[in-house]
Amino acid sequence: MFGVTRTGRWGSVAQTTHCREGEAGYNVSLEGTMGDTQRSQTISTDNQRVASQVARKSRGGEGPPLLVKESSLVRVKMLAEADPNMVFSSLAHRIDLFLLKKSFRQLRKNESTGVDKITAKQYGRDLDANLYNLYQRLRRGQYVASPVKRVWLEKEDGKMRPIGIPALEDKIVQKAVTTLLGIVYEPLFHDFSHAFRPGRSQHKALSELRDKCYKLNTNWILSADITGLFDNIDHQLLREAIKRRVSDGGILRLIGKWLNAGVSEDGEIVYPEKGTPQGGVVSPMLSNIFLHYFLDEWYVKEVEPRMEGKCFLIRFADDFIMGFQLESDVKRLMEVLPKRFSSFKLDLHPEKTRLVPFGKPAQNGKPGGTFDFLGFTFYWGKSLKGNWAIKKQTARKRRNRFMRSQWRWCKENRHEPVKLQHETLCSKLRGFYQCFGVRSNFKVLEVVYEYTQKAWRRWLGERDRDGYISHEDFNKILETFPLPLPRIVHNI
């Protein structure tokens, strides 16, 4: 246990304590630097046979041991909360059988398969044996990260976004590492960081944004978006950020394997020199760690103390909003913000980064500008009592994209049984209400509801020989298969 003081790109750091928590025997074979190897040694047939024999002996020849004992992460959590400057040098041995099984159960089972084409259902048929085999490969350093399968999804502006789908075993191990990193880093993350954290959500970020604008008398909003964060994070800078809190070679090497595993698309594998696949289980945690040191800590220690007026920052993944009371503070920040991003090899999106006047209008005045955040458009409007209030509604691009998807789905599935169509449309509408069912947004919910009815009626009519279904006949269908009515889900 010893102390060090570091300075450099990330700024000055208080004295840190290096802690080797627990026994380190399990992570000896995993030690190394992140990215020092592109592919680990594949497990041989002999090693598989040895692992199988050991597993059978542990249960009297009946197979791998039962996974019933929970590993305790309480000590790690206590150390992380007690000392924010502690550097953990021994964590990889915490990836045991129980944590792997817990991680498997926490995965979404309906996701698409990766390059291994193995579904969670197939893997779960002999779950204990499969996890035991995976555990042995992790212990011996024989775990191999598979390339990430890339698919493309449409964005609100019509452009396509690359999404990575890891292989199932990679998802399991990534989830286990994410759990460990979450315990270690959660005490460090600031309250204004809301993405991919327990107890926080999109709607809490929206509520906090509205409250901050009121309480701090905000007159200017800087709405910013980082250009391709997940595709452009520099691997070396990411490693530097992680090592400020976790220096365990086993964890760093696993992360390096995933970053260097390559991306598979149309049968070809490429090996990007930067970025972490968006859609990977561990990617949100890695981006949160990187942005914590690169943006959040910089704002708290360097920006906020130098502002003459009140200000705030709210971040959700790579989208962030900064509010200012004084215009002079905004201009000072805009002089240094691009330089800060450039020093970390990132850029602000030129179209999505805007400075908006957002002060409270005079009683008989006109409202200023509007801005978008997390799929909502924020604006000043009159309340029922005639006072100015900050309101929000679904952003036009997000609303139009959802309605286009409803129309397309009804067209492509018009020959399916009406009951099946009804169940899917109900699920889609409930999901939209759950996301966008907030105060002052009810009218948009009604528009989406009525458009879904219109699309359903239009394409159900294609099943008729006349190519048309009357209002009376469609209303009879709705009596049997009613669509969920719009409702406000969140009182924010």
CSV table of N, CA, C and O in Angstrom, one decimal, residues 114-115 145-151 163-167 170 174 258-259 261-265 268-270 277-280:
chain,number,residue,atom,x,y,z
A,114,GLY,N,-24.9,-13.0,-31.7
A,114,GLY,CA,-23.7,-12.5,-32.2
A,114,GLY,C,-23.1,-13.4,-33.3
A,114,GLY,O,-23.8,-14.2,-33.9
A,115,VAL,N,-21.8,-13.4,-33.5
A,115,VAL,CA,-21.2,-14.2,-34.5
A,115,VAL,C,-21.2,-15.7,-34.2
A,115,VAL,O,-21.1,-16.5,-35.0
A,145,ALA,N,-12.0,-13.5,-26.9
A,145,ALA,CA,-13.1,-12.6,-27.3
A,145,ALA,C,-13.4,-12.7,-28.8
A,145,ALA,O,-12.5,-12.6,-29.6
A,146,SER,N,-14.7,-12.9,-29.1
A,146,SER,CA,-15.1,-13.1,-30.5
A,146,SER,C,-15.4,-11.7,-31.1
A,146,SER,O,-15.7,-10.7,-30.4
A,147,PRO,N,-15.2,-11.6,-32.4
A,147,PRO,CA,-15.6,-10.3,-33.1
A,147,PRO,C,-17.0,-9.9,-32.8
A,147,PRO,O,-17.9,-10.8,-32.6
A,148,VAL,N,-17.3,-8.7,-32.9
A,148,VAL,CA,-18.6,-8.1,-32.6
A,148,VAL,C,-19.4,-8.0,-34.0
A,148,VAL,O,-18.8,-7.5,-35.0
A,149,LYS,N,-20.6,-8.5,-34.0
A,149,LYS,CA,-21.4,-8.4,-35.3
A,149,LYS,C,-22.0,-7.0,-35.3
A,149,LYS,O,-22.6,-6.6,-34.4
A,150,ARG,N,-21.8,-6.4,-36.5
A,150,ARG,CA,-22.3,-5.0,-36.6
A,150,ARG,C,-23.6,-5.0,-37.4
A,150,ARG,O,-23.7,-5.7,-38.5
A,151,VAL,N,-24.6,-4.3,-36.9
A,151,VAL,CA,-25.9,-4.1,-37.6
A,151,VAL,C,-26.1,-2.6,-37.7
A,151,VAL,O,-25.5,-1.8,-36.9
A,163,ILE,N,-24.5,-0.6,-34.7
A,163,ILE,CA,-24.8,-1.2,-33.4
A,163,ILE,C,-24.0,-2.5,-33.3
A,163,ILE,O,-24.0,-3.3,-34.3
A,164,GLY,N,-23.3,-2.7,-32.3
A,164,GLY,CA,-22.5,-4.0,-32.1
A,164,GLY,C,-23.2,-5.0,-31.3
A,164,GLY,O,-23.8,-4.7,-30.2
A,165,ILE,N,-23.2,-6.3,-31.7
A,165,ILE,CA,-23.8,-7.4,-31.0
A,165,ILE,C,-22.7,-8.4,-30.6
A,165,ILE,O,-22.3,-9.1,-31.5
A,166,PRO,N,-22.3,-8.4,-29.4
A,166,PRO,CA,-21.3,-9.4,-29.0
A,166,PRO,C,-21.8,-10.8,-28.9
A,166,PRO,O,-23.0,-11.0,-28.9
A,167,ALA,N,-20.9,-11.8,-29.0
A,167,ALA,CA,-21.3,-13.2,-28.8
A,167,ALA,C,-21.8,-13.4,-27.3
A,167,ALA,O,-21.5,-12.6,-26.4
A,170,ASP,N,-19.3,-13.5,-24.5
A,170,ASP,CA,-18.7,-12.2,-24.3
A,170,ASP,C,-19.7,-11.3,-23.5
A,170,ASP,O,-19.2,-10.5,-22.6
A,174,GLN,N,-18.7,-9.6,-20.0
A,174,GLN,CA,-18.7,-8.2,-20.0
A,174,GLN,C,-19.7,-7.7,-18.9
A,174,GLN,O,-19.4,-6.7,-18.2
A,258,TRP,N,-11.7,-7.2,-25.7
A,258,TRP,CA,-13.0,-6.8,-26.3
A,258,TRP,C,-12.7,-5.6,-27.3
A,258,TRP,O,-13.3,-5.6,-28.3
A,259,LEU,N,-11.9,-4.7,-26.9
A,259,LEU,CA,-11.6,-3.6,-27.8
A,259,LEU,C,-10.9,-4.0,-29.1
A,259,LEU,O,-11.1,-3.4,-30.1
A,261,ALA,N,-11.0,-7.1,-30.4
A,261,ALA,CA,-11.6,-8.4,-31.0
A,261,ALA,C,-12.0,-8.2,-32.5
A,261,ALA,O,-12.1,-9.2,-33.2
A,262,GLY,N,-12.2,-7.0,-32.9
A,262,GLY,CA,-12.6,-6.8,-34.3
A,262,GLY,C,-14.1,-6.7,-34.5
A,262,GLY,O,-14.9,-7.0,-33.5
A,263,VAL,N,-14.5,-6.2,-35.6
A,263,VAL,CA,-16.0,-6.0,-36.0
A,263,VAL,C,-16.3,-6.8,-37.2
A,263,VAL,O,-15.5,-6.7,-38.2
A,264,SER,N,-17.3,-7.7,-37.2
A,264,SER,CA,-17.7,-8.5,-38.3
A,264,SER,C,-18.9,-7.9,-39.0
A,264,SER,O,-19.9,-7.6,-38.4
A,265,GLU,N,-18.7,-7.7,-40.3
A,265,GLU,CA,-19.8,-7.2,-41.1
A,265,GLU,C,-19.7,-7.7,-42.5
A,265,GLU,O,-18.7,-7.6,-43.2
A,268,GLU,N,-16.8,-10.0,-43.4
A,268,GLU,CA,-15.4,-9.4,-43.3
A,268,GLU,C,-15.2,-8.9,-41.8
A,268,GLU,O,-16.1,-8.4,-41.2
A,269,ILE,N,-14.0,-9.0,-41.4
A,269,ILE,CA,-13.6,-8.6,-40.0
A,269,ILE,C,-12.6,-7.5,-40.1
A,269,ILE,O,-11.6,-7.6,-40.8
A,270,VAL,N,-12.9,-6.4,-39.5
A,270,VAL,CA,-12.0,-5.2,-39.4
A,270,VAL,C,-11.6,-5.0,-38.0
A,270,VAL,O,-12.4,-5.3,-37.1
A,277,PRO,N,-17.6,-0.7,-29.3
A,277,PRO,CA,-18.9,-0.9,-30.0
A,277,PRO,C,-20.1,-0.5,-29.3
A,277,PRO,O,-20.3,-0.9,-28.1
A,278,GLN,N,-20.9,0.4,-29.9
A,278,GLN,CA,-22.2,0.8,-29.3
A,278,GLN,C,-23.1,-0.3,-29.3
A,278,GLN,O,-23.4,-0.9,-30.4
A,279,GLY,N,-23.6,-0.7,-28.2
A,279,GLY,CA,-24.5,-1.9,-28.1
A,279,GLY,C,-23.8,-3.0,-27.3
A,279,GLY,O,-24.5,-3.9,-26.8
A,280,GLY,N,-22.5,-2.9,-27.1
A,280,GLY,CA,-21.8,-3.9,-26.2
A,280,GLY,C,-22.2,-3.7,-24.8
A,280,GLY,O,-22.5,-2.5,-24.3
